[in-house]
Amino acid sequence: MKERIKRLLGFGLIMWISLLGIQGRANPVAAPMTFYGSMTYGASQLMPAHFKKILDQRRDHLVAAANQFVTAQPTAGSIALVERIEARVQIIQQGLSQNVSFDNLVSEFGLLARLMADLEDPTPHAEAVSTATQLHHEFFALLEKKKAKLPTVFYGYDAALFQKRDLRLFLMGIAERSRLAGERLAGTYVNRGKVRAFADADDRSPAFGIAALYYSHTISDVANVWLYLWWQSFGDMRGTPFFDVAAKP
């Protein structure tokens, strides 16, 4: 029975993403975006219908907040960055509990998305600061050039959030994944402290693969946190596939 539920859940989520992809092509984003904006917009399209409508109506403010310069050189996986995310989550939770207008809250959702993107960033894991800086430059230049080819994927409802209700566990799992991705990136493109250029790498390169995973995981993880906040504030969850199954402890 459990295996059947897993298969149904996986199929339902795949169909959901496929339908979103069709909707995305029919209703393209009006204004050009950076990849931060693209990731934030992608996460907003994974929300339940009512929440999605709220975010869509305030899309410009949401995306502008995500594009803000939050950390000069984020130390991915650091407790300090995790704590900044937790603090932002608390601000949003308090606002939702006090029925603060979404006109005032939407920027907080955008800032949270940007902090999540910083946590997912694999480049600060290089041993030397100078190497990490060069990796960061190459990696994000590649993301900007390839953003039209990067996939929007929802990897499912994270058990750490929806079953264990443990935000710290969820965030530390992301930090560990970004550390491993950083090791792969540095192992491929760093030799004796020198970074081999990969900003123009093609779609078959390891760099593009890591960039695609970074982009898609960030969208999925931002969607998870936003959905968790909406759910915890008793938001309308109608139209969210198999959520009742996923949220059972």
Coordinates of C-alpha atoms in Angstrom, one line a residue:
M1 CA 0.0 0.0 0.0
K2 CA 2.8 2.4 0.9
E3 CA 4.6 1.7 -2.4
R4 CA 1.3 2.4 -4.3
I5 CA 0.9 5.7 -2.5
K6 CA 4.5 6.7 -3.3
R7 CA 3.9 5.9 -7.0
L8 CA 0.7 7.9 -7.0
L9 CA 2.4 10.8 -5.2
G10 CA 5.2 10.8 -7.7
F11 CA 2.9 10.6 -10.7
G12 CA 0.7 13.4 -9.4
L13 CA 3.6 15.7 -8.8
I14 CA 5.1 15.0 -12.2
M15 CA 1.7 15.8 -13.8
W16 CA 1.4 19.0 -11.7
I17 CA 4.8 20.2 -12.9
S18 CA 3.9 19.3 -16.5
L19 CA 0.7 21.4 -16.3
L20 CA 2.6 24.3 -14.7
G21 CA 5.1 24.1 -17.6
I22 CA 2.2 24.4 -20.1
Q23 CA 0.8 27.3 -18.2
G24 CA 4.2 29.0 -18.1
R25 CA 4.5 28.8 -21.8
A26 CA 1.0 30.2 -22.3
N27 CA 1.6 33.1 -19.8
P28 CA 5.2 34.1 -20.0
V29 CA 6.8 36.4 -17.5
A30 CA 6.3 39.9 -18.9
A31 CA 9.6 41.5 -17.7
P32 CA 13.1 40.1 -18.0
M33 CA 14.4 38.7 -14.8
T34 CA 17.7 37.7 -13.2
F35 CA 18.0 34.0 -12.3
Y36 CA 17.1 35.0 -8.7
G37 CA 13.9 36.5 -10.0
S38 CA 13.3 33.4 -12.2
M39 CA 13.8 31.0 -9.3
T40 CA 11.4 33.1 -7.1
Y41 CA 8.8 33.3 -9.8
G42 CA 9.1 29.5 -10.4
A43 CA 8.5 28.8 -6.7
S44 CA 5.4 31.0 -6.7
Q45 CA 3.9 29.0 -9.5
L46 CA 4.0 25.9 -7.3
M47 CA 1.7 27.4 -4.6
P48 CA -1.9 26.5 -4.0
A49 CA -4.3 28.5 -6.2
H50 CA -5.3 31.2 -3.6
F51 CA -1.7 31.8 -2.4
K52 CA -0.4 31.8 -6.0
K53 CA -2.9 34.5 -6.9
I54 CA -1.8 36.6 -4.0
L55 CA 1.9 36.3 -5.0
D56 CA 1.1 36.9 -8.7
Q57 CA -0.7 40.1 -7.9
R58 CA 2.5 41.3 -6.2
R59 CA 5.0 39.7 -8.4
D60 CA 7.1 42.8 -9.0
H61 CA 7.7 43.4 -5.3
L62 CA 8.3 39.7 -4.7
V63 CA 11.0 39.5 -7.4
A64 CA 12.5 42.9 -6.5
A65 CA 13.1 41.6 -2.9
A66 CA 14.7 38.4 -4.2
N67 CA 17.1 40.4 -6.3
Q68 CA 18.3 42.5 -3.4
F69 CA 21.9 42.1 -2.4
V70 CA 21.6 40.2 0.8
T71 CA 25.0 38.8 1.5
A72 CA 28.3 39.9 -0.2
Q73 CA 29.8 36.5 -0.2
P74 CA 27.5 34.0 1.5
T75 CA 29.2 31.2 3.6
A76 CA 26.9 28.4 2.4
G77 CA 25.9 26.1 5.2
S78 CA 27.0 28.3 8.0
I79 CA 25.0 28.4 11.1
A80 CA 24.8 32.2 10.8
L81 CA 23.1 32.0 7.4
V82 CA 20.7 29.3 8.7
E83 CA 19.9 31.5 11.6
R84 CA 19.1 34.4 9.3
I85 CA 16.7 32.2 7.4
E86 CA 15.0 31.1 10.7
A87 CA 14.7 34.7 11.7
R88 CA 13.1 35.6 8.4
V89 CA 10.7 32.7 8.8
Q90 CA 9.7 33.9 12.3
I91 CA 9.0 37.4 10.9
I92 CA 6.7 36.0 8.3
Q93 CA 5.0 33.6 10.8
Q94 CA 4.3 36.6 13.1
G95 CA 3.0 38.6 10.2
L96 CA 0.6 35.9 9.1
S97 CA -0.6 35.2 12.6
Q98 CA -1.4 39.0 13.0
N99 CA -3.1 39.2 9.6
V100 CA -0.5 41.7 8.4
S101 CA -1.4 42.9 4.8
F102 CA 0.3 40.8 2.1
D103 CA 1.4 44.1 0.5
N104 CA 3.7 44.4 3.5
L105 CA 4.6 40.8 3.8
V106 CA 5.4 39.9 0.2
S107 CA 8.9 41.4 0.3
E108 CA 9.7 39.2 3.3
F109 CA 8.8 36.2 1.1
G110 CA 11.1 37.5 -1.6
L111 CA 14.0 38.1 0.9
L112 CA 13.5 34.6 2.3
A113 CA 13.8 33.2 -1.3
R114 CA 17.1 35.0 -1.7
L115 CA 18.5 33.7 1.6
M116 CA 17.5 30.2 0.6
A117 CA 19.3 30.7 -2.7
D118 CA 22.4 31.8 -0.8
L119 CA 22.2 28.7 1.4
E120 CA 22.0 26.5 -1.7
D121 CA 25.1 28.2 -3.3
P122 CA 27.9 25.6 -3.7
T123 CA 30.7 28.0 -4.5
P124 CA 31.7 29.2 -1.0
H125 CA 32.8 25.7 -0.1
A126 CA 36.2 26.1 -1.8
E127 CA 39.1 26.1 0.6
A128 CA 40.6 29.5 -0.3
V129 CA 38.5 32.7 -0.3
S130 CA 40.0 33.8 -3.6
T131 CA 39.2 30.5 -5.2
A132 CA 35.6 30.7 -3.9
T133 CA 35.2 34.2 -5.3
Q134 CA 36.4 33.1 -8.7
L135 CA 34.1 30.0 -8.6
H136 CA 31.2 32.2 -7.6
H137 CA 31.8 34.6 -10.6
E138 CA 32.1 31.7 -13.1
F139 CA 29.1 29.8 -11.7
F140 CA 26.7 32.7 -11.6
A141 CA 27.8 34.0 -15.0
L142 CA 26.9 30.5 -16.3
L143 CA 23.5 30.6 -14.5
E144 CA 22.7 34.0 -16.0
K145 CA 23.6 32.9 -19.5
K146 CA 21.8 29.5 -19.3
K147 CA 18.7 30.5 -17.2
A148 CA 16.3 30.0 -20.1
K149 CA 17.4 26.3 -20.3
L150 CA 17.3 25.6 -16.5
P151 CA 14.4 23.4 -15.3
T152 CA 11.6 24.1 -12.9
V153 CA 11.2 21.0 -10.8
F154 CA 9.4 20.2 -7.6
Y155 CA 11.1 17.3 -5.7
G156 CA 8.2 16.7 -3.4
Y157 CA 7.1 17.8 0.1
D158 CA 10.1 17.5 2.4
A159 CA 9.5 15.2 5.4
A160 CA 11.6 17.3 7.7
L161 CA 9.1 20.2 7.3
F162 CA 5.8 18.5 6.8
Q163 CA 6.2 15.4 9.0
K164 CA 8.8 16.4 11.6
R165 CA 8.0 20.1 11.6
D166 CA 11.8 20.7 11.9
L167 CA 13.0 23.7 10.0
R168 CA 16.6 23.5 11.2
L169 CA 16.8 19.8 10.0
F170 CA 15.5 20.9 6.6
L171 CA 18.0 23.8 6.3
M172 CA 21.0 21.7 7.5
G173 CA 20.1 19.1 4.9
I174 CA 20.3 21.8 2.2
A175 CA 23.6 23.0 3.6
E176 CA 25.1 19.5 3.4
R177 CA 23.9 19.1 -0.2
S178 CA 25.4 22.4 -1.2
R179 CA 28.7 21.4 0.4
L180 CA 28.9 18.2 -1.6
A181 CA 28.0 20.1 -4.8
G182 CA 30.7 22.6 -4.0
E183 CA 33.3 19.8 -3.7
R184 CA 32.2 18.4 -7.1
L185 CA 32.5 21.8 -8.7
A186 CA 35.9 22.6 -7.2
G187 CA 37.2 19.1 -7.9
T188 CA 36.3 19.6 -11.6
Y189 CA 37.3 23.2 -12.2
V190 CA 40.0 24.0 -9.6
N191 CA 43.6 22.9 -10.1
R192 CA 46.4 24.0 -7.7
G193 CA 44.3 27.0 -6.6
K194 CA 43.5 28.2 -10.1
V195 CA 39.9 28.2 -11.4
R196 CA 39.4 26.9 -15.0
A197 CA 36.9 29.1 -16.8
F198 CA 33.5 27.5 -17.3
A199 CA 31.0 30.4 -17.6
D200 CA 30.6 29.5 -21.3
A201 CA 30.3 25.7 -20.7
D202 CA 27.9 23.8 -22.9
D203 CA 24.8 21.9 -21.7
R204 CA 26.7 18.6 -21.4
S205 CA 29.3 19.9 -19.0
P206 CA 29.5 19.1 -15.3
A207 CA 29.1 22.8 -14.5
F208 CA 25.8 23.0 -16.3
G209 CA 24.6 19.9 -14.5
I210 CA 25.5 21.4 -11.1
A211 CA 23.9 24.7 -12.1
A212 CA 20.7 23.0 -13.2
L213 CA 20.5 21.1 -9.9
Y214 CA 21.2 24.3 -7.9
Y215 CA 18.4 26.1 -9.8
S216 CA 15.8 23.4 -9.5
H217 CA 16.6 22.5 -5.9
T218 CA 16.4 26.2 -4.9
I219 CA 12.9 26.5 -6.5
S220 CA 11.7 23.3 -4.8
D221 CA 13.1 24.2 -1.4
V222 CA 11.8 27.8 -1.6
A223 CA 8.4 26.3 -2.5
N224 CA 8.6 23.9 0.4
V225 CA 9.3 26.7 2.9
W226 CA 6.6 29.0 1.5
L227 CA 4.1 26.2 1.5
Y228 CA 5.0 25.3 5.0
L229 CA 4.4 28.8 6.2
W230 CA 1.1 29.0 4.3
W231 CA 0.0 25.6 5.8
Q232 CA 1.1 26.6 9.3
S233 CA -1.0 29.7 9.1
F234 CA -4.1 27.7 8.0
G235 CA -4.0 28.9 4.4
D236 CA -6.3 27.4 1.8
M237 CA -4.5 24.3 0.6
R238 CA -7.0 23.2 -2.0
G239 CA -5.5 22.2 -5.3
T240 CA -2.3 20.9 -3.7
P241 CA -1.7 17.4 -5.0
F242 CA -1.5 14.5 -2.4
F243 CA -0.7 17.0 0.4
D244 CA -2.8 15.2 3.0
V245 CA -0.7 12.0 2.3
A246 CA 2.6 13.9 2.4
A247 CA 1.9 15.8 5.7
K248 CA 1.0 12.7 7.8
P249 CA 3.4 12.2 10.7

